[in-house]
Amino acid sequence: MGANDLQQAITLHRPAKPVAAKATDRWSVKAVQALFDKPFMALLFEAQTVHRQHFPAGDIELATLLSVKTGGCPENCGYCPQSAEFDTGVKAQKLMEVEEVVRAAQAAKDAGATRFCMGAAWRAPKDRDVEKVAVLVEAVKGLGMQTCATLGMLEPHHAHQLKAAGLDYYNHNLDTAPEYYTDVVDTRTYQDRLDTLAHVRSAGISVCCGGIVGMGEAPVHRAGLIAQLANLNPYPESVPINSLVRVPGTPLADSEPVDPFDFVRMIAVARITMPTARVRLSAGRQQMGDAVQALCFMAGANSIFYGDKLLVTGNPDVEADTVLLRKLGLDARQVQEQEKGCAA
């Protein structure tokens, strides 16, 4: 069974636009926590009900992530094997050549992916770096794929330059709640993250922004992260929810694994509070198993990173994903996004 078998019936549909938050509609941490505290089955039922109101049954987006510039990052994010401060065996590499990236993007497209994300381990790219990435964006866009990039903190002119090159999405995760953020990283501030998101929005690029579960945070911090995301105006078009991949050599390598049901709750609450977003089941899928992933899809996840690697950590392979999606009756669909310049 091949990955292309997923493409039997290609359906074009226009997803609903993210809803701009009104002052009276803001999610408090207390209100989000109340969702987390619901009985598990009731929460899943509510999340699936919300999901069905905004997306076709069985719809799932396949995205592929490629590290185009690996290692050597000066940040000290406690979860990241690409930090220059930690001895994780990841060696710093130069930015990949255009031809290499195009080959990887074409392979991803051939395997069924519709969005291609390029990640570079920078704190903040320089002008010359953005110029080179813009060329990569143009090349991948030429294949007919949606483009996404995650390059660190951006200045306003960088965001506009990437938009001009055809960038559809920019990924910049908040990681966790603001009050827990300095327990994870102290080489930048939470406001730095929010500023980059504002620059991306101002340039007309759609936002991909989520967080990580399993970094030693308390339940209130998970509620705080969701509240931050849901109260962005508008909330992100894509919300990746990651389960910490514990990498030896990083400060968080010995963190307690996340209870699978708690992770499913995270997906469900993200779906309820951000009903029109693509909620992406991201890092950590390799450790979840099919049953937990199925619960995540039931809870409203409708996007996955597809391929054998997530930056520098493992991911379920394409064939395994193909089999699982078929078992669950989920279909990979081409998504035509006409707003904000996001063309499939």
C-alpha atoms as a printed R data frame, in Angstrom:
    type eleno elety resid chain resno       x      y      z
1   ATOM     1    CA   MET     A     1   0.000  0.000  0.000
2   ATOM     2    CA   GLY     A     2   1.517  3.311 -1.024
3   ATOM     3    CA   ALA     A     3   1.068  6.800  0.369
4   ATOM     4    CA   ASN     A     4  -0.429  7.980 -2.922
5   ATOM     5    CA   ASP     A     5  -3.366  5.627 -2.306
6   ATOM     6    CA   LEU     A     6  -4.614  8.240  0.142
7   ATOM     7    CA   GLN     A     7  -5.332 10.561 -2.764
8   ATOM     8    CA   GLN     A     8  -8.191  8.541 -4.286
9   ATOM     9    CA   ALA     A     9 -10.763 11.328 -4.101
10  ATOM    10    CA   ILE     A    10  -9.377 14.832 -4.121
11  ATOM    11    CA   THR     A    11 -11.838 17.278 -2.634
12  ATOM    12    CA   LEU     A    12 -11.321 21.023 -2.715
13  ATOM    13    CA   HIS     A    13 -12.886 23.008  0.068
14  ATOM    14    CA   ARG     A    14 -12.389 26.395  1.622
15  ATOM    15    CA   PRO     A    15 -11.803 26.241  5.381
16  ATOM    16    CA   ALA     A    16 -13.494 28.768  7.605
17  ATOM    17    CA   LYS     A    17 -11.503 31.841  8.490
18  ATOM    18    CA   PRO     A    18 -10.127 32.070 12.034
19  ATOM    19    CA   VAL     A    19 -12.460 34.025 14.210
20  ATOM    20    CA   ALA     A    20 -11.137 37.354 15.502
21  ATOM    21    CA   ALA     A    21 -11.540 37.456 19.269
22  ATOM    22    CA   LYS     A    22 -13.823 40.079 20.770
23  ATOM    23    CA   ALA     A    23 -13.031 41.559 24.157
24  ATOM    24    CA   THR     A    24 -16.116 39.829 25.591
25  ATOM    25    CA   ASP     A    25 -15.148 36.481 24.058
26  ATOM    26    CA   ARG     A    26 -11.676 36.131 25.549
27  ATOM    27    CA   TRP     A    27 -10.847 32.816 27.158
28  ATOM    28    CA   SER     A    28  -9.721 33.126 30.762
29  ATOM    29    CA   VAL     A    29  -7.319 30.568 32.180
30  ATOM    30    CA   LYS     A    30 -10.088 29.577 34.592
31  ATOM    31    CA   ALA     A    31 -12.514 28.917 31.736
32  ATOM    32    CA   VAL     A    32  -9.934 26.853 29.859
33  ATOM    33    CA   GLN     A    33  -9.115 24.907 33.013
34  ATOM    34    CA   ALA     A    34 -12.820 24.122 33.387
35  ATOM    35    CA   LEU     A    35 -12.682 22.429 29.981
36  ATOM    36    CA   PHE     A    36  -9.679 20.363 31.041
37  ATOM    37    CA   ASP     A    37 -11.559 19.302 34.175
38  ATOM    38    CA   LYS     A    38 -14.538 17.867 32.293
39  ATOM    39    CA   PRO     A    39 -15.071 14.093 32.283
40  ATOM    40    CA   PHE     A    40 -12.910 12.626 29.521
41  ATOM    41    CA   MET     A    41 -15.737 11.248 27.360
42  ATOM    42    CA   ALA     A    42 -17.796 14.425 27.687
43  ATOM    43    CA   LEU     A    43 -14.799 16.517 26.645
44  ATOM    44    CA   LEU     A    44 -14.144 14.334 23.597
45  ATOM    45    CA   PHE     A    45 -17.792 14.475 22.582
46  ATOM    46    CA   GLU     A    46 -17.803 18.273 22.803
47  ATOM    47    CA   ALA     A    47 -14.541 18.558 20.871
48  ATOM    48    CA   GLN     A    48 -15.729 16.230 18.110
49  ATOM    49    CA   THR     A    49 -19.011 18.132 17.873
50  ATOM    50    CA   VAL     A    50 -17.143 21.416 17.420
51  ATOM    51    CA   HIS     A    51 -14.828 19.772 14.907
52  ATOM    52    CA   ARG     A    52 -17.693 18.463 12.749
53  ATOM    53    CA   GLN     A    53 -19.211 21.947 12.620
54  ATOM    54    CA   HIS     A    54 -16.143 23.364 10.879
55  ATOM    55    CA   PHE     A    55 -14.454 20.560  8.929
56  ATOM    56    CA   PRO     A    56 -15.608 17.723  6.652
57  ATOM    57    CA   ALA     A    57 -15.719 14.305  8.293
58  ATOM    58    CA   GLY     A    58 -12.445 12.434  7.892
59  ATOM    59    CA   ASP     A    59 -10.507 15.432  6.589
60  ATOM    60    CA   ILE     A    60  -6.813 15.524  7.495
61  ATOM    61    CA   GLU     A    61  -3.915 17.661  6.325
62  ATOM    62    CA   LEU     A    62  -0.512 16.103  5.674
63  ATOM    63    CA   ALA     A    63   2.494 18.361  6.240
64  ATOM    64    CA   THR     A    64   6.206 17.609  6.011
65  ATOM    65    CA   LEU     A    65   8.945 19.352  7.989
66  ATOM    66    CA   LEU     A    66  12.550 19.598  6.802
67  ATOM    67    CA   SER     A    67  15.492 21.001  8.758
68  ATOM    68    CA   VAL     A    68  17.173 23.176  6.142
69  ATOM    69    CA   LYS     A    69  19.774 24.478  8.594
70  ATOM    70    CA   THR     A    70  20.519 22.189 11.527
71  ATOM    71    CA   GLY     A    71  22.208 22.813 14.893
72  ATOM    72    CA   GLY     A    72  24.316 25.551 16.390
73  ATOM    73    CA   CYS     A    73  21.435 27.627 17.767
74  ATOM    74    CA   PRO     A    74  22.525 30.050 20.538
75  ATOM    75    CA   GLU     A    75  19.211 29.752 22.401
76  ATOM    76    CA   ASN     A    76  19.023 27.502 25.488
77  ATOM    77    CA   CYS     A    77  15.540 26.017 25.046
78  ATOM    78    CA   GLY     A    78  15.571 23.102 27.464
79  ATOM    79    CA   TYR     A    79  13.819 20.738 25.073
80  ATOM    80    CA   CYS     A    80  15.905 21.382 21.962
81  ATOM    81    CA   PRO     A    81  18.741 19.116 20.745
82  ATOM    82    CA   GLN     A    82  19.841 21.857 18.311
83  ATOM    83    CA   SER     A    83  21.005 24.235 21.041
84  ATOM    84    CA   ALA     A    84  24.743 24.908 20.963
85  ATOM    85    CA   GLU     A    85  24.719 24.816 24.780
86  ATOM    86    CA   PHE     A    86  23.826 21.124 25.008
87  ATOM    87    CA   ASP     A    87  25.818 18.047 24.037
88  ATOM    88    CA   THR     A    88  23.255 16.035 22.097
89  ATOM    89    CA   GLY     A    89  25.347 14.791 19.196
90  ATOM    90    CA   VAL     A    90  23.718 17.199 16.749
91  ATOM    91    CA   LYS     A    91  26.367 18.954 14.673
92  ATOM    92    CA   ALA     A    92  25.899 22.415 13.217
93  ATOM    93    CA   GLN     A    93  25.355 22.429  9.472
94  ATOM    94    CA   LYS     A    94  25.052 25.090  6.793
95  ATOM    95    CA   LEU     A    95  21.855 26.029  5.016
96  ATOM    96    CA   MET     A    96  20.886 23.415  2.454
97  ATOM    97    CA   GLU     A    97  21.175 24.127 -1.262
98  ATOM    98    CA   VAL     A    98  18.054 24.908 -3.272
99  ATOM    99    CA   GLU     A    99  18.285 21.696 -5.290
100 ATOM   100    CA   GLU     A   100  18.366 19.547 -2.123
101 ATOM   101    CA   VAL     A   101  15.327 21.265 -0.662
102 ATOM   102    CA   VAL     A   102  13.353 21.010 -3.890
103 ATOM   103    CA   ARG     A   103  14.094 17.271 -4.100
104 ATOM   104    CA   ALA     A   104  12.863 16.801 -0.532
105 ATOM   105    CA   ALA     A   105   9.759 18.879 -1.175
106 ATOM   106    CA   GLN     A   106   8.941 16.956 -4.350
107 ATOM   107    CA   ALA     A   107   9.329 13.663 -2.479
108 ATOM   108    CA   ALA     A   108   7.008 14.956  0.236
109 ATOM   109    CA   LYS     A   109   4.447 15.995 -2.365
110 ATOM   110    CA   ASP     A   110   4.698 12.624 -4.091
111 ATOM   111    CA   ALA     A   111   4.010 10.974 -0.713
112 ATOM   112    CA   GLY     A   112   0.820 13.004 -0.279
113 ATOM   113    CA   ALA     A   113   1.913 16.061  1.718
114 ATOM   114    CA   THR     A   114   0.325 19.380  0.769
115 ATOM   115    CA   ARG     A   115   2.315 21.679  3.068
116 ATOM   116    CA   PHE     A   116   6.112 21.851  3.292
117 ATOM   117    CA   CYS     A   117   7.723 23.492  6.305
118 ATOM   118    CA   MET     A   118  11.378 24.545  6.379
119 ATOM   119    CA   GLY     A   119  13.065 24.898  9.758
120 ATOM   120    CA   ALA     A   120  16.369 26.638 10.459
121 ATOM   121    CA   ALA     A   121  18.136 26.696 13.831
122 ATOM   122    CA   TRP     A   122  18.672 30.427 14.211
123 ATOM   123    CA   ARG     A   123  17.895 32.738 17.116
124 ATOM   124    CA   ALA     A   124  17.013 35.390 14.550
125 ATOM   125    CA   PRO     A   125  18.031 35.261 10.876
126 ATOM   126    CA   LYS     A   126  20.197 37.975  9.346
127 ATOM   127    CA   ASP     A   127  19.230 39.808  6.162
128 ATOM   128    CA   ARG     A   128  21.405 37.502  4.061
129 ATOM   129    CA   ASP     A   129  19.777 34.450  5.668
130 ATOM   130    CA   VAL     A   130  16.275 35.638  4.852
131 ATOM   131    CA   GLU     A   131  17.336 36.337  1.276
132 ATOM   132    CA   LYS     A   132  18.453 32.720  0.910
133 ATOM   133    CA   VAL     A   133  15.345 31.309  2.548
134 ATOM   134    CA   ALA     A   134  13.183 33.456  0.251
135 ATOM   135    CA   VAL     A   135  14.737 31.621 -2.694
136 ATOM   136    CA   LEU     A   136  13.839 28.285 -1.056
137 ATOM   137    CA   VAL     A   137  10.266 29.462 -0.494
138 ATOM   138    CA   GLU     A   138   9.891 30.484 -4.134
139 ATOM   139    CA   ALA     A   139  11.259 27.142 -5.303
140 ATOM   140    CA   VAL     A   140   8.929 25.063 -3.111
141 ATOM   141    CA   LYS     A   141   5.987 27.275 -3.979
142 ATOM   142    CA   GLY     A   142   6.746 26.513 -7.605
143 ATOM   143    CA   LEU     A   143   5.916 22.861 -6.938
144 ATOM   144    CA   GLY     A   144   2.350 23.810 -6.026
145 ATOM   145    CA   MET     A   145   2.725 23.224 -2.294
146 ATOM   146    CA   GLN     A   146   1.806 25.419  0.631
147 ATOM   147    CA   THR     A   147   4.952 26.813  2.228
148 ATOM   148    CA   CYS     A   148   5.820 27.274  5.886
149 ATOM   149    CA   ALA     A   149   9.010 28.356  7.615
150 ATOM   150    CA   THR     A   150  10.322 28.495 11.163
151 ATOM   151    CA   LEU     A   151  13.493 30.560 11.408
152 ATOM   152    CA   GLY     A   152  13.400 32.124 14.866
153 ATOM   153    CA   MET     A   153  12.545 35.718 15.674
154 ATOM   154    CA   LEU     A   154  11.735 37.985 12.719
155 ATOM   155    CA   GLU     A   155  11.995 41.703 12.150
156 ATOM   156    CA   PRO     A   156   9.080 43.342 10.272
157 ATOM   157    CA   HIS     A   157  11.038 43.703  7.013
158 ATOM   158    CA   HIS     A   158  11.984 40.027  7.126
159 ATOM   159    CA   ALA     A   159   8.338 39.024  7.393
160 ATOM   160    CA   HIS     A   160   7.424 41.221  4.427
161 ATOM   161    CA   GLN     A   161  10.301 39.772  2.400
162 ATOM   162    CA   LEU     A   162   9.141 36.220  3.071
163 ATOM   163    CA   LYS     A   163   5.576 37.154  2.202
164 ATOM   164    CA   ALA     A   164   6.757 38.576 -1.114
165 ATOM   165    CA   ALA     A   165   8.536 35.284 -1.827
166 ATOM   166    CA   GLY     A   166   5.248 33.423 -1.396
167 ATOM   167    CA   LEU     A   167   5.422 32.194  2.199
168 ATOM   168    CA   ASP     A   168   1.994 31.011  3.341
169 ATOM   169    CA   TYR     A   169   2.634 30.189  7.014
170 ATOM   170    CA   TYR     A   170   5.189 31.089  9.655
171 ATOM   171    CA   ASN     A   171   5.687 28.802 12.639
172 ATOM   172    CA   HIS     A   172   6.691 30.354 15.941
173 ATOM   173    CA   ASN     A   173   5.508 28.419 18.992
174 ATOM   174    CA   LEU     A   174   4.769 29.961 22.370
175 ATOM   175    CA   ASP     A   175   5.880 26.643 23.923
176 ATOM   176    CA   THR     A   176   4.106 27.055 27.275
177 ATOM   177    CA   ALA     A   177   2.301 29.532 29.542
178 ATOM   178    CA   PRO     A   178   4.042 32.881 30.124
179 ATOM   179    CA   GLU     A   179   4.610 32.253 33.831
180 ATOM   180    CA   TYR     A   180   6.417 28.956 33.135
181 ATOM   181    CA   TYR     A   181   8.398 30.161 30.133
182 ATOM   182    CA   THR     A   182  11.599 31.090 31.985
183 ATOM   183    CA   ASP     A   183  11.755 27.548 33.389
184 ATOM   184    CA   VAL     A   184  12.234 26.367 29.806
185 ATOM   185    CA   VAL     A   185  14.343 29.116 28.187
186 ATOM   186    CA   ASP     A   186  15.888 32.372 29.421
187 ATOM   187    CA   THR     A   187  17.798 33.596 26.367
188 ATOM   188    CA   ARG     A   188  14.673 35.329 25.054
189 ATOM   189    CA   THR     A   189  11.395 36.567 26.497
190 ATOM   190    CA   TYR     A   190   7.780 35.643 25.953
191 ATOM   191    CA   GLN     A   191   7.232 39.099 24.519
192 ATOM   192    CA   ASP     A   192   9.898 38.366 21.902
193 ATOM   193    CA   ARG     A   193   7.712 35.506 20.716
194 ATOM   194    CA   LEU     A   194   4.583 37.637 20.636
195 ATOM   195    CA   ASP     A   195   6.390 40.405 18.749
196 ATOM   196    CA   THR     A   196   7.420 38.003 15.979
197 ATOM   197    CA   LEU     A   197   3.839 36.748 15.678
198 ATOM   198    CA   ALA     A   198   2.682 40.355 15.338
199 ATOM   199    CA   HIS     A   199   5.230 41.020 12.591
200 ATOM   200    CA   VAL     A   200   4.071 37.910 10.733
201 ATOM   201    CA   ARG     A   201   0.420 38.943 10.970
202 ATOM   202    CA   SER     A   202   1.208 42.472  9.797
203 ATOM   203    CA   ALA     A   203   2.923 41.068  6.714
204 ATOM   204    CA   GLY     A   204  -0.167 39.037  5.814
205 ATOM   205    CA   ILE     A   205   1.352 35.623  6.552
206 ATOM   206    CA   SER     A   206  -0.810 33.031  8.278
207 ATOM   207    CA   VAL     A   207   0.303 31.945 11.752
208 ATOM   208    CA   CYS     A   208   1.299 28.460 12.863
209 ATOM   209    CA   CYS     A   209   1.702 28.557 16.643
210 ATOM   210    CA   GLY     A   210   1.325 26.000 19.409
211 ATOM   211    CA   GLY     A   211   3.262 24.500 22.258
212 ATOM   212    CA   ILE     A   212   4.807 21.522 23.995
213 ATOM   213    CA   VAL     A   213   3.352 19.283 26.694
214 ATOM   214    CA   GLY     A   214   5.522 17.331 29.110
215 ATOM   215    CA   MET     A   215   8.186 19.860 30.118
216 ATOM   216    CA   GLY     A   216   7.398 19.602 33.820
217 ATOM   217    CA   GLU     A   217   4.584 22.147 33.627
218 ATOM   218    CA   ALA     A   218   1.548 22.042 35.924
219 ATOM   219    CA   PRO     A   219  -2.001 21.620 34.577
220 ATOM   220    CA   VAL     A   220  -2.607 25.349 35.041
221 ATOM   221    CA   HIS     A   221   0.292 26.064 32.683
222 ATOM   222    CA   ARG     A   222  -1.333 23.945 29.979
223 ATOM   223    CA   ALA     A   223  -4.531 25.921 30.436
224 ATOM   224    CA   GLY     A   224  -2.472 29.114 30.335
225 ATOM   225    CA   LEU     A   225  -0.877 28.154 27.035
226 ATOM   226    CA   ILE     A   226  -4.235 27.412 25.420
227 ATOM   227    CA   ALA     A   227  -5.630 30.694 26.726
228 ATOM   228    CA   GLN     A   228  -2.690 32.597 25.215
229 ATOM   229    CA   LEU     A   229  -3.187 30.932 21.845
230 ATOM   230    CA   ALA     A   230  -6.970 31.264 21.796
231 ATOM   231    CA   ASN     A   231  -6.777 34.948 22.731
232 ATOM   232    CA   LEU     A   232  -4.447 35.910 19.897
233 ATOM   233    CA   ASN     A   233  -6.407 38.151 17.565
234 ATOM   234    CA   PRO     A   234  -7.121 36.209 15.474
235 ATOM   235    CA   TYR     A   235  -6.039 32.867 16.853
236 ATOM   236    CA   PRO     A   236  -3.545 30.830 14.753
237 ATOM   237    CA   GLU     A   237  -4.649 29.116 11.561
238 ATOM   238    CA   SER     A   238  -2.477 26.141 12.565
239 ATOM   239    CA   VAL     A   239  -1.928 24.956 16.146
240 ATOM   240    CA   PRO     A   240   0.757 22.264 16.548
241 ATOM   241    CA   ILE     A   241   0.506 20.389 19.843
242 ATOM   242    CA   ASN     A   242   3.755 18.596 20.674
243 ATOM   243    CA   SER     A   243   4.500 15.912 23.234
244 ATOM   244    CA   LEU     A   244   8.035 16.422 24.497
245 ATOM   245    CA   VAL     A   245  10.580 14.165 22.824
246 ATOM   246    CA   ARG     A   246  13.088 13.632 25.633
247 ATOM   247    CA   VAL     A   247  16.517 13.914 24.035
248 ATOM   248    CA   PRO     A   248  19.588 12.848 26.059
249 ATOM   249    CA   GLY     A   249  21.831 15.811 26.738
250 ATOM   250    CA   THR     A   250  19.004 18.351 27.035
251 ATOM   251    CA   PRO     A   251  17.933 19.692 30.453
252 ATOM   252    CA   LEU     A   252  14.465 18.164 30.035
253 ATOM   253    CA   ALA     A   253  15.702 14.704 29.120
254 ATOM   254    CA   ASP     A   254  14.513 13.257 32.444
255 ATOM   255    CA   SER     A   255  11.055 14.824 32.428
256 ATOM   256    CA   GLU     A   256   8.143 12.596 33.362
257 ATOM   257    CA   PRO     A   257   6.273 11.271 30.308
258 ATOM   258    CA   VAL     A   258   2.884 12.851 29.675
259 ATOM   259    CA   ASP     A   259  -0.140 10.766 30.569
260 ATOM   260    CA   PRO     A   260  -1.698  9.868 27.186
261 ATOM   261    CA   PHE     A   261  -5.170 10.938 28.301
262 ATOM   262    CA   ASP     A   262  -3.810 14.322 29.397
263 ATOM   263    CA   PHE     A   263  -2.325 14.784 25.940
264 ATOM   264    CA   VAL     A   264  -5.644 13.917 24.299
265 ATOM   265    CA   ARG     A   265  -7.301 16.477 26.580
266 ATOM   266    CA   MET     A   266  -4.844 19.078 25.263
267 ATOM   267    CA   ILE     A   267  -5.938 18.361 21.695
268 ATOM   268    CA   ALA     A   268  -9.614 18.515 22.634
269 ATOM   269    CA   VAL     A   269  -9.348 21.827 24.471
270 ATOM   270    CA   ALA     A   270  -7.369 23.330 21.578
271 ATOM   271    CA   ARG     A   271 -10.149 22.270 19.200
272 ATOM   272    CA   ILE     A   272 -12.931 23.719 21.360
273 ATOM   273    CA   THR     A   273 -11.202 27.066 21.940
274 ATOM   274    CA   MET     A   274  -9.913 27.455 18.362
275 ATOM   275    CA   PRO     A   275 -12.647 25.785 16.306
276 ATOM   276    CA   THR     A   276 -11.501 26.688 12.785
277 ATOM   277    CA   ALA     A   277  -7.769 26.091 13.297
278 ATOM   278    CA   ARG     A   278  -5.863 23.137 11.933
279 ATOM   279    CA   VAL     A   279  -4.904 21.360 15.167
280 ATOM   280    CA   ARG     A   280  -1.749 19.452 14.358
281 ATOM   281    CA   LEU     A   281  -0.648 16.282 16.091
282 ATOM   282    CA   SER     A   282   3.077 16.993 16.014
283 ATOM   283    CA   ALA     A   283   6.208 15.833 17.869
284 ATOM   284    CA   GLY     A   284   5.967 12.714 19.996
285 ATOM   285    CA   ARG     A   285   3.665 10.705 17.723
286 ATOM   286    CA   GLN     A   286   6.271  7.974 17.455
287 ATOM   287    CA   GLN     A   287   5.855  7.210 21.158
288 ATOM   288    CA   MET     A   288   2.046  7.391 21.225
289 ATOM   289    CA   GLY     A   289   0.940  4.287 19.395
290 ATOM   290    CA   ASP     A   290  -2.064  3.958 17.115
291 ATOM   291    CA   ALA     A   291  -4.756  3.945 19.816
292 ATOM   292    CA   VAL     A   292  -3.697  7.260 21.378
293 ATOM   293    CA   GLN     A   293  -3.351  8.861 17.961
294 ATOM   294    CA   ALA     A   294  -6.881  7.688 17.138
295 ATOM   295    CA   LEU     A   295  -8.165  9.388 20.290
296 ATOM   296    CA   CYS     A   296  -6.352 12.563 19.273
297 ATOM   297    CA   PHE     A   297  -8.102 12.540 15.902
298 ATOM   298    CA   MET     A   298 -11.394 11.954 17.704
299 ATOM   299    CA   ALA     A   299 -10.564 14.963 19.897
300 ATOM   300    CA   GLY     A   300 -10.217 17.190 16.844
301 ATOM   301    CA   ALA     A   301  -6.672 16.849 15.510
302 ATOM   302    CA   ASN     A   302  -6.855 17.190 11.723
303 ATOM   303    CA   SER     A   303  -3.258 17.698 10.683
304 ATOM   304    CA   ILE     A   304  -0.074 15.674 11.130
305 ATOM   305    CA   PHE     A   305   3.569 15.999 10.269
306 ATOM   306    CA   TYR     A   306   4.109 13.285  7.704
307 ATOM   307    CA   GLY     A   307   7.466 11.654  7.031
308 ATOM   308    CA   ASP     A   308  10.329  9.927  8.820
309 ATOM   309    CA   LYS     A   309  11.795 12.903 10.690
310 ATOM   310    CA   LEU     A   310  10.749 16.039 12.567
311 ATOM   311    CA   LEU     A   311  13.767 18.334 12.317
312 ATOM   312    CA   VAL     A   312  16.232 16.017 14.094
313 ATOM   313    CA   THR     A   313  13.875 13.634 15.949
314 ATOM   314    CA   GLY     A   314  12.032 10.562 14.724
315 ATOM   315    CA   ASN     A   315   8.506 10.445 13.338
316 ATOM   316    CA   PRO     A   316   6.275  7.533 12.245
317 ATOM   317    CA   ASP     A   317   7.165  6.590  8.683
318 ATOM   318    CA   VAL     A   318   4.932  7.271  5.710
319 ATOM   319    CA   GLU     A   319   3.794  3.668  5.249
320 ATOM   320    CA   ALA     A   320   2.764  3.333  8.909
321 ATOM   321    CA   ASP     A   321   0.811  6.582  8.688
322 ATOM   322    CA   THR     A   322  -0.884  5.452  5.483
323 ATOM   323    CA   VAL     A   323  -2.057  2.249  7.137
324 ATOM   324    CA   LEU     A   324  -3.269  4.035 10.277
325 ATOM   325    CA   LEU     A   325  -5.195  6.715  8.360
326 ATOM   326    CA   ARG     A   326  -6.881  4.039  6.258
327 ATOM   327    CA   LYS     A   327  -7.871  2.087  9.373
328 ATOM   328    CA   LEU     A   328  -9.466  5.221 10.799
329 ATOM   329    CA   GLY     A   329 -11.178  6.248  7.552
330 ATOM   330    CA   LEU     A   330  -9.283  9.525  7.349
331 ATOM   331    CA   ASP     A   331  -8.607 11.084  3.952
332 ATOM   332    CA   ALA     A   332  -5.731 13.304  2.851
333 ATOM   333    CA   ARG     A   333  -7.280 16.175  0.933
334 ATOM   334    CA   GLN     A   334  -5.896 19.023 -1.092
335 ATOM   335    CA   VAL     A   335  -6.963 22.209  0.671
336 ATOM   336    CA   GLN     A   336  -7.573 25.304 -1.424
337 ATOM   337    CA   GLU     A   337  -7.113 28.356  0.778
338 ATOM   338    CA   GLN     A   338  -8.149 31.521 -1.019
339 ATOM   339    CA   GLU     A   339  -7.826 33.967  1.860
340 ATOM   340    CA   LYS     A   340  -4.576 35.640  2.880
341 ATOM   341    CA   GLY     A   341  -2.770 34.432 -0.224
342 ATOM   342    CA   CYS     A   342  -2.604 30.789  0.942
343 ATOM   343    CA   ALA     A   343  -2.879 28.910 -2.344
344 ATOM   344    CA   ALA     A   344  -2.653 25.149 -2.375
